[in-house]
Amino acid sequence: QVQLVESGGGLVQAGGSLRLSCAASRNIFSINPMGWYRQPPGKQRELVATITSEGTTNYADSVKGRFTISRDNARNTVYLQMNSLKPEDTAVYYCNAVYGVLRNRYWGQGTQVTVSS
């Protein structure tokens, strides 16, 4: 089992920045990969970024060059630094972890990010 708690969402103007944090209930060194997804209003959940235990990252085309995912194994935390935010980035952002022999998928409760124009 893995519990994930997100924080750092909020309201920001277009062009601004936010940093999301995802704290895991266990050592994230064994969680591979971890990632961020988002669900815009009225749309399906979509991948934002993932990071493996070795530090390999993957980004959705829509956020490349603006968002950066990172992990701090000592703090059992994954971060999403979001710069140059756009109104279309408005969504509920969810932390995700794949863990265990069966590679079960775990989700946080979500944090709202709203970007005003």
Short mmCIF file of C-alpha atoms in Angstrom, two decimals:
data_model
loop_
_atom_site.label_atom_id
_atom_site.label_comp_id
_atom_site.label_asym_id
_atom_site.label_seq_id
_atom_site.Cartn_x
_atom_site.Cartn_y
_atom_site.Cartn_z
CA GLN A 1 0.00 0.00 0.00
CA VAL A 2 1.09 3.54 -0.73
CA GLN A 3 -0.65 6.68 0.47
CA LEU A 4 0.00 9.85 -1.51
CA VAL A 5 -0.75 13.38 -0.36
CA GLU A 6 -0.54 16.28 -2.81
CA SER A 7 -0.11 19.92 -1.93
CA GLY A 8 0.80 23.21 -3.58
CA GLY A 9 -2.17 23.86 -5.83
CA GLY A 10 -3.92 27.19 -6.03
CA LEU A 11 -4.92 30.14 -8.18
CA VAL A 12 -2.30 31.85 -10.31
CA GLN A 13 -2.30 34.28 -13.21
CA ALA A 14 -1.19 33.20 -16.67
CA GLY A 15 2.58 33.26 -16.92
CA GLY A 16 3.01 32.47 -13.25
CA SER A 17 4.49 29.48 -11.48
CA LEU A 18 3.45 26.87 -8.94
CA ARG A 19 5.21 23.90 -7.38
CA LEU A 20 3.23 20.80 -6.51
CA SER A 21 4.46 18.29 -3.94
CA CYS A 22 3.48 14.66 -3.47
CA ALA A 23 4.46 13.03 -0.20
CA ALA A 24 4.44 9.23 -0.11
CA SER A 25 3.86 7.07 2.93
CA ARG A 26 6.81 4.82 2.18
CA ASN A 27 10.31 5.00 0.76
CA ILE A 28 9.88 6.10 -2.84
CA PHE A 29 13.13 4.51 -3.93
CA SER A 30 11.11 1.34 -4.46
CA ILE A 31 8.26 3.10 -6.27
CA ASN A 32 8.79 3.09 -10.00
CA PRO A 33 7.64 5.14 -11.69
CA MET A 34 5.96 8.06 -9.97
CA GLY A 35 4.13 10.70 -11.90
CA TRP A 36 1.62 13.49 -12.22
CA TYR A 37 -1.66 13.35 -14.11
CA ARG A 38 -4.32 16.01 -14.50
CA GLN A 39 -8.02 16.17 -15.24
CA PRO A 40 -9.27 19.39 -16.82
CA PRO A 41 -12.94 20.31 -16.32
CA GLY A 42 -15.18 18.05 -18.39
CA LYS A 43 -12.26 16.06 -19.78
CA GLN A 44 -10.51 12.78 -19.12
CA ARG A 45 -7.49 12.38 -16.91
CA GLU A 46 -4.23 12.78 -18.84
CA LEU A 47 -0.55 12.19 -18.26
CA VAL A 48 1.55 15.21 -17.36
CA ALA A 49 4.94 13.76 -16.41
CA THR A 50 6.58 10.67 -14.97
CA ILE A 51 9.92 9.92 -13.36
CA THR A 52 11.58 6.55 -12.79
CA SER A 53 13.65 5.55 -9.77
CA GLU A 54 16.73 6.13 -11.94
CA GLY A 55 15.57 9.67 -12.67
CA THR A 56 14.43 9.19 -16.26
CA THR A 57 11.67 11.64 -17.05
CA ASN A 58 8.85 11.74 -19.55
CA TYR A 59 6.55 14.68 -20.34
CA ALA A 60 3.37 15.34 -22.25
CA ASP A 61 4.07 17.47 -25.30
CA SER A 62 1.82 20.21 -23.94
CA VAL A 63 4.06 20.81 -20.92
CA LYS A 64 7.55 20.18 -22.31
CA GLY A 65 9.88 23.05 -21.59
CA ARG A 66 7.53 24.51 -18.95
CA PHE A 67 7.12 21.79 -16.32
CA THR A 68 9.82 19.86 -14.48
CA ILE A 69 9.29 16.69 -12.46
CA SER A 70 11.78 15.70 -9.79
CA ARG A 71 12.03 13.36 -6.84
CA ASP A 72 13.70 13.57 -3.46
CA ASN A 73 14.17 10.02 -2.20
CA ALA A 74 15.32 11.21 1.23
CA ARG A 75 12.04 13.08 1.72
CA ASN A 76 9.86 10.49 -0.05
CA THR A 77 8.51 13.31 -2.14
CA VAL A 78 7.97 14.01 -5.82
CA TYR A 79 7.65 17.55 -7.14
CA LEU A 80 6.18 19.18 -10.20
CA GLN A 81 7.56 22.64 -10.93
CA MET A 82 5.18 24.43 -13.27
CA ASN A 83 6.34 27.59 -15.02
CA SER A 84 4.78 29.79 -17.70
CA LEU A 85 1.36 28.53 -16.74
CA LYS A 86 -1.50 28.86 -19.21
CA PRO A 87 -5.28 28.87 -18.67
CA GLU A 88 -5.41 25.47 -20.38
CA ASP A 89 -3.29 24.06 -17.54
CA THR A 90 -6.30 24.49 -15.25
CA ALA A 91 -7.14 21.07 -13.83
CA VAL A 92 -7.12 18.85 -10.80
CA TYR A 93 -3.61 17.43 -10.56
CA TYR A 94 -3.12 13.91 -9.21
CA CYS A 95 0.01 12.19 -8.00
CA ASN A 96 0.43 8.60 -9.13
CA ALA A 97 2.66 5.73 -8.02
CA VAL A 98 3.22 2.25 -9.39
CA TYR A 99 4.35 -0.12 -6.68
CA GLY A 100 4.70 -3.75 -5.80
CA VAL A 101 5.11 -7.07 -7.50
CA LEU A 102 1.70 -6.69 -9.11
CA ARG A 103 2.55 -3.09 -10.09
CA ASN A 104 -0.58 -1.70 -8.48
CA ARG A 105 -1.38 1.92 -9.24
CA TYR A 106 -2.05 4.36 -6.42
CA TRP A 107 -3.50 7.86 -6.56
CA GLY A 108 -3.51 10.89 -4.32
CA GLN A 109 -6.65 12.88 -3.58
CA GLY A 110 -5.80 15.60 -6.10
CA THR A 111 -5.01 19.30 -5.85
CA GLN A 112 -6.73 22.04 -7.84
CA VAL A 113 -4.68 24.30 -10.09
CA THR A 114 -6.49 27.26 -11.61
CA VAL A 115 -4.78 29.60 -14.07
CA SER A 116 -6.56 32.86 -14.82
CA SER A 117 -6.09 34.75 -18.07
#
